[in-house]
Structures are given as C-alpha cells and as structure tokens.
Coordinates of N, CA, C and O in Angstrom, one line a residue:
X1 N -18.4 2.1 -26.7 CA -18.0 1.2 -26.0 C -17.3 0.0 -26.2 O -17.6 0.2 -26.8
X2 N -16.5 -0.4 -25.6 CA -15.6 -1.3 -25.8 C -15.1 -2.5 -24.8 O -15.4 -2.0 -24.0
X3 N -15.5 -3.4 -25.2 CA -15.7 -5.0 -24.2 C -13.9 -4.9 -23.9 O -13.3 -5.1 -24.7
X4 N -13.5 -5.0 -22.9 CA -12.3 -5.3 -22.0 C -12.4 -6.5 -21.3 O -13.0 -7.0 -20.0
X5 N -11.6 -7.9 -21.3 CA -11.9 -8.9 -21.0 C -10.3 -8.7 -19.9 O -9.4 -7.9 -20.0
X6 N -10.8 -9.2 -18.9 CA -9.8 -8.8 -17.4 C -9.7 -10.3 -16.8 O -8.4 -10.6 -16.7
X7 N -10.4 -11.5 -17.1 CA -9.6 -12.9 -16.4 C -10.9 -13.8 -16.8 O -11.8 -13.4 -17.4
X8 N -10.1 -15.1 -17.4 CA -11.1 -16.3 -17.8 C -11.6 -16.4 -16.2 O -11.5 -16.2 -14.8
X9 N -12.9 -16.5 -16.3 CA -13.7 -17.1 -15.1 C -13.1 -18.6 -14.3 O -13.3 -18.1 -12.9
X10 N -12.4 -18.9 -14.6 CA -11.8 -20.2 -14.3 C -10.5 -20.1 -13.4 O -10.4 -20.7 -12.2
X11 N -10.4 -18.8 -13.3 CA -9.4 -18.5 -12.6 C -9.5 -17.7 -11.1 O -8.7 -17.5 -10.3
X12 N -10.7 -16.9 -11.2 CA -10.9 -16.6 -9.9 C -11.3 -17.4 -8.9 O -11.9 -18.6 -9.0
X13 N -11.4 -17.3 -7.8 CA -11.9 -17.7 -6.1 C -11.2 -16.6 -5.2 O -11.3 -15.3 -5.2
X14 N -11.9 -17.2 -3.8 CA -11.9 -16.2 -3.2 C -10.8 -15.9 -2.4 O -9.3 -16.8 -2.3
X15 N -10.4 -14.6 -2.2 CA -9.1 -14.0 -2.2 C -8.2 -13.7 -2.7 O -7.3 -12.9 -3.3
X16 N -9.0 -13.7 -4.6 CA -8.4 -13.2 -5.8 C -8.5 -11.8 -5.9 O -9.1 -10.7 -5.3
X17 N -7.0 -11.5 -5.9 CA -6.8 -9.5 -6.8 C -6.2 -9.0 -7.7 O -4.9 -10.3 -8.1
X18 N -6.7 -8.5 -9.2 CA -5.7 -8.0 -9.8 C -5.7 -7.1 -10.4 O -7.0 -6.6 -10.5
X19 N -4.7 -6.0 -10.3 CA -5.0 -4.4 -10.5 C -4.6 -4.8 -11.8 O -3.7 -5.8 -12.4
X20 N -5.5 -4.1 -12.5 CA -5.7 -3.4 -14.4 C -5.3 -2.1 -14.6 O -6.4 -1.2 -14.0
X21 N -4.8 -1.9 -15.6 CA -5.3 -0.4 -16.0 C -5.5 -0.3 -17.5 O -4.8 -1.1 -18.4
X22 N -6.5 0.3 -18.2 CA -6.9 0.0 -19.3 C -7.1 1.9 -19.5 O -7.8 2.3 -18.7
X23 N -6.7 2.2 -20.4 CA -6.4 4.0 -21.0 C -6.0 4.5 -19.4 O -5.3 4.4 -18.9
X24 N -7.2 5.3 -19.2 CA -6.5 6.3 -17.7 C -7.8 5.8 -17.0 O -7.5 6.2 -15.4
X25 N -8.2 4.6 -16.8 CA -8.6 3.8 -15.3 C -7.9 2.4 -14.8 O -7.0 2.5 -15.3
X26 N -7.8 2.9 -13.5 CA -6.8 2.3 -13.1 C -7.6 1.4 -12.1 O -8.5 1.8 -11.3
X27 N -7.9 0.1 -12.3 CA -9.0 -0.7 -11.9 C -7.9 -2.0 -10.7 O -7.6 -2.1 -11.2
X28 N -9.2 -2.6 -10.1 CA -8.9 -3.5 -9.2 C -9.9 -4.3 -9.3 O -10.9 -4.0 -9.0
X29 N -9.8 -5.8 -9.5 CA -10.7 -6.8 -10.0 C -10.2 -8.0 -8.6 O -9.1 -8.5 -8.0
X30 N -10.9 -8.0 -7.9 CA -11.6 -8.6 -6.2 C -12.0 -9.8 -6.7 O -13.6 -9.6 -6.7
X31 N -11.9 -10.9 -5.7 CA -13.3 -11.8 -5.4 C -13.0 -12.0 -4.1 O -12.6 -12.6 -3.2
X32 N -14.2 -12.1 -3.6 CA -14.2 -11.9 -1.9 C -15.7 -12.7 -1.7 O -16.4 -12.3 -1.6
X33 N -15.1 -14.1 -1.2 CA -16.1 -15.1 -0.6 C -16.9 -15.3 -2.5 O -15.8 -15.9 -3.0
X34 N -17.9 -14.9 -2.3 CA -18.5 -15.8 -3.8 C -18.8 -14.3 -4.3 O -19.0 -14.8 -5.8
X35 N -18.5 -13.4 -4.0 CA -18.6 -11.7 -4.5 C -17.3 -11.3 -6.1 O -16.4 -11.5 -5.1
X36 N -17.4 -10.9 -6.7 CA -16.1 -10.2 -7.8 C -17.0 -8.7 -8.2 O -18.0 -8.7 -8.4
X37 N -15.9 -8.2 -7.7 CA -16.2 -6.9 -7.9 C -14.8 -6.1 -8.4 O -13.8 -6.6 -8.7
X38 N -15.2 -5.5 -9.1 CA -14.0 -4.5 -10.0 C -14.8 -2.8 -9.4 O -15.6 -2.1 -9.6
X39 N -13.6 -2.3 -9.0 CA -13.4 -1.0 -8.4 C -12.0 -0.3 -8.5 O -11.6 -0.8 -9.5
X40 N -12.1 1.2 -8.5 CA -10.9 2.0 -8.5 C -9.8 1.3 -7.7 O -10.1 0.6 -7.1
X41 N -8.7 1.5 -8.6 CA -8.0 0.8 -7.5 C -7.0 1.6 -6.5 O -5.8 1.0 -5.7
X42 N -7.0 3.1 -6.8 CA -6.1 4.3 -5.6 C -7.7 4.7 -5.3 O -8.6 4.7 -5.3
X43 N -7.0 4.6 -4.1 CA -8.1 5.2 -2.7 C -8.3 6.7 -2.9 O -7.1 7.7 -3.1
X44 N -9.4 7.7 -3.2 CA -9.8 8.5 -3.4 C -9.1 9.4 -2.3 O -8.8 11.3 -2.6
X45 N -8.9 9.0 -0.7 CA -8.6 10.3 0.0 C -6.9 11.1 -0.5 O -6.9 11.9 -0.8
X46 N -6.1 9.9 -1.0 CA -4.2 10.5 -1.1 C -4.0 9.4 -2.4 O -2.8 9.8 -2.5
X47 N -4.9 8.8 -3.1 CA -4.5 8.2 -4.4 C -3.6 6.6 -4.1 O -2.6 6.1 -4.9
X48 N -3.3 6.6 -2.7 CA -3.1 5.0 -2.4 C -3.1 3.8 -2.9 O -4.5 3.9 -3.1
X49 N -2.5 2.9 -3.7 CA -3.0 1.3 -4.3 C -3.8 0.4 -3.5 O -3.4 0.5 -2.0
X50 N -5.1 0.3 -3.7 CA -5.6 -0.4 -3.0 C -5.7 -2.0 -3.4 O -6.1 -2.6 -2.5
X51 N -4.4 -2.0 -4.0 CA -3.9 -3.6 -4.3 C -3.6 -4.6 -2.8 O -3.5 -5.6 -2.8
X52 N -3.3 -3.8 -1.9 CA -3.0 -3.7 -0.5 C -3.4 -3.9 0.2 O -3.2 -3.6 1.7
X53 N -5.1 -3.0 0.1 CA -5.8 -2.9 1.0 C -6.5 -4.3 1.8 O -6.4 -5.5 1.0
X54 N -6.8 -4.0 2.8 CA -7.5 -5.4 4.1 C -8.9 -4.9 3.4 O -10.4 -4.0 3.2
X55 N -9.6 -6.9 3.5 CA -10.6 -6.9 2.5 C -11.2 -8.4 4.0 O -10.8 -8.9 3.8
X56 N -12.2 -7.3 4.1 CA -13.2 -8.6 5.3 C -14.4 -7.5 5.4 O -14.9 -6.2 5.5
X57 N -15.9 -8.9 5.9 CA -16.6 -8.3 6.3 C -17.4 -7.5 5.1 O -18.3 -6.0 5.2
X58 N -17.1 -7.8 3.6 CA -17.6 -6.5 2.1 C -17.1 -5.5 2.4 O -17.7 -4.3 2.0
X59 N -16.0 -5.2 3.5 CA -15.4 -3.6 3.2 C -14.1 -3.8 2.8 O -13.4 -4.8 3.3
X60 N -13.5 -2.5 2.3 CA -11.7 -2.2 1.8 C -11.6 -1.2 2.7 O -11.9 -0.1 2.6
X61 N -9.8 -2.1 3.4 CA -9.5 -0.8 4.1 C -8.4 -0.5 4.2 O -7.5 -1.4 3.3
X62 N -8.1 1.0 3.3 CA -6.8 1.5 2.6 C -5.8 1.4 3.6 O -6.2 2.2 4.8
X63 N -4.8 1.0 3.8 CA -3.6 0.7 4.7 C -3.0 1.7 5.1 O -2.5 2.1 6.1
X64 N -3.1 2.8 4.1 CA -2.5 4.4 4.7 C -3.3 5.2 5.2 O -2.4 5.5 6.6
X65 N -4.1 5.2 5.4 CA -4.7 5.7 6.6 C -6.5 5.4 7.0 O -7.1 5.7 8.3
X66 N -6.5 4.2 6.6 CA -7.5 3.4 7.2 C -8.2 3.8 7.1 O -10.4 3.4 8.0
X67 N -8.9 4.6 5.9 CA -10.1 4.7 5.2 C -11.1 3.5 5.3 O -9.9 2.1 4.3
X68 N -12.3 3.0 5.1 CA -12.8 2.6 4.7 C -13.9 2.5 3.4 O -14.6 3.1 4.2
X69 N -14.1 1.2 3.1 CA -15.2 1.6 1.7 C -16.3 0.1 1.8 O -15.8 -0.7 2.0
X70 N -17.0 0.4 1.1 CA -18.0 -1.0 0.8 C -17.6 -1.0 -0.4 O -17.9 -0.6 -1.5
X71 N -17.2 -2.6 -0.6 CA -16.8 -3.3 -1.4 C -18.5 -3.3 -2.8 O -18.0 -2.5 -4.3
X72 N -19.6 -3.2 -2.4 CA -20.4 -3.2 -3.1 C -20.8 -2.2 -3.6 O -21.8 -2.4 -4.9
X73 N -20.8 -0.9 -3.2 CA -21.1 0.4 -3.4 C -20.4 1.5 -3.6 O -20.1 2.0 -4.1
X74 N -19.0 1.2 -2.8 CA -18.0 2.0 -2.8 C -17.8 3.2 -1.9 O -17.0 3.9 -1.5
X75 N -19.3 2.6 -1.0 CA -19.8 4.2 0.2 C -18.1 4.0 0.9 O -17.8 3.3 1.4
X76 N -18.3 5.6 1.3 CA -17.2 5.4 2.7 C -18.3 5.4 3.7 O -18.3 5.8 4.0
X77 N -17.3 4.4 4.3 CA -17.8 3.6 6.1 C -17.1 4.5 7.0 O -17.5 4.5 8.4
X78 N -15.8 4.7 6.9 CA -15.0 5.0 8.1 C -13.7 6.2 7.4 O -13.0 5.6 6.4
X79 N -13.5 6.7 8.1 CA -12.2 7.8 7.6 C -11.1 8.5 8.9 O -11.9 8.6 10.0
X80 N -10.5 9.0 8.4 CA -9.7 8.9 9.7 C -8.9 10.6 9.7 O -8.8 11.4 10.8
X81 N -9.4 11.2 8.6 CA -8.7 12.4 8.1 C -10.2 13.5 8.0 O -11.4 13.3 8.3
X82 N -10.1 14.2 6.7 CA -11.1 14.4 6.1 C -11.7 13.4 5.3 O -11.3 12.7 4.7
X83 N -13.4 14.1 5.2 CA -13.9 12.4 4.3 C -14.1 13.1 2.4 O -13.0 14.2 2.1
X84 N -13.5 11.4 2.0 CA -13.5 11.7 0.8 C -14.5 11.1 -0.2 O -15.4 10.9 0.0
X85 N -15.0 11.3 -1.3 CA -15.8 10.6 -2.5 C -15.8 9.5 -2.2 O -14.8 8.4 -1.7
X86 N -16.5 8.7 -2.6 CA -16.9 7.0 -2.5 C -16.0 6.4 -3.9 O -15.4 7.5 -4.6
X87 N -15.8 5.0 -3.7 CA -15.3 4.3 -5.1 C -15.7 4.3 -6.1 O -16.9 4.3 -6.0
X88 N -15.2 4.4 -6.8 CA -16.0 4.3 -8.3 C -16.1 2.7 -8.0 O -15.4 2.1 -8.0
X89 N -17.1 2.0 -9.0 CA -17.6 0.5 -9.0 C -17.8 0.6 -9.9 O -18.4 1.6 -10.5
X90 N -17.3 -0.2 -10.8 CA -17.1 -1.0 -12.4 C -18.6 -2.1 -12.2 O -18.2 -3.4 -11.9
X91 N -19.2 -2.3 -13.5 CA -20.3 -3.2 -13.6 C -19.7 -4.3 -14.4 O -18.8 -4.1 -14.9
X92 N -19.7 -5.8 -14.0 CA -18.8 -6.7 -14.7 C -19.6 -7.1 -15.7 O -20.7 -7.0 -15.6
X93 N -18.9 -7.7 -16.9 CA -19.8 -8.7 -17.7 C -19.2 -9.7 -17.8 O -17.8 -10.0 -18.4
X94 N -19.1 -10.9 -18.5 CA -19.1 -11.7 -19.1 C -19.5 -12.3 -20.4 O -20.8 -11.9 -20.4
X95 N -18.2 -13.3 -21.3 CA -18.9 -13.2 -22.7 C -18.2 -14.4 -22.9 O -17.1 -14.2 -22.1
X96 N -18.9 -15.6 -22.6 CA -18.6 -16.8 -22.5 C -17.5 -17.5 -21.7 O -18.3 -17.3 -20.4
X97 N -16.5 -17.8 -21.8 CA -15.8 -18.0 -20.1 C -14.7 -16.9 -19.8 O -13.8 -16.7 -19.0
X98 N -15.0 -15.3 -20.1 CA -14.3 -14.2 -19.8 C -14.8 -13.1 -19.1 O -16.1 -13.3 -19.3
X99 N -14.0 -13.0 -18.0 CA -14.7 -11.8 -17.5 C -14.4 -10.6 -17.8 O -13.2 -10.3 -17.8
X100 N -15.2 -9.5 -17.9 CA -14.8 -7.9 -18.5 C -15.7 -7.2 -18.1 O -15.9 -7.0 -17.3
X101 N -15.5 -6.0 -18.7 CA -15.7 -4.5 -18.1 C -16.2 -4.1 -19.8 O -14.8 -4.3 -20.7
X102 N -17.2 -3.2 -19.9 CA -17.4 -2.3 -20.9 C -17.0 -1.0 -21.0 O -17.6 -0.2 -19.5
X103 N -15.9 -0.4 -21.1 CA -15.6 1.5 -21.2 C -16.0 1.5 -22.4 O -15.4 1.2 -23.4

C-alpha cells in the first residue's frame, strides 16, 4: 500500500469538496460540518459525478435520480428506481499537515 496525499489540513473547511483520481479510484473528499470524509465520486446507480451532489443532514443526494447515501457509512438511504450498492467509503489518514489515504 502507498500513502497518497490529498490535501493540506489547513485548507479544509465546512463545505469543502475536491474530486481526485488515483489510478482506477475516483474519489471525492468532502467536509460537512466538522467531519471530513472520502468516498467514491461516482454514483453506483448510473455513474453520475457526485462532485455536484447535494449534501445535508449527513446525507449525499445524487442530482441525477435523487439517490441518497449516508456520508459516514455509504449506506443507500433512498432510491427512485432500482436499488444499488452502497457508496465506497475510504479511511483517511494524516501525516504531519497532510490528509491522505492508503491505497
């Protein structure tokens, strides 16, 4: 496994979003309130980019078909067509002043 730096801790703030591609991983780094999360950046339903998703009450809502996912767990909370799998959630790690992920 290798550590990939995603962002400096000082740059994070409520409402922060950054889409990142590392090898075959499409990732979305977000901060919602005091919580920073790293999840896959494409909706598992139809692959729509979640970088433009609505975020509220610790839920992420895909703008294409309204699928809702729990940010903390990736669990599918609401769907408008057929159900899909949960969002992949990645564990964040910090090294010094850098926030990153081990892949």
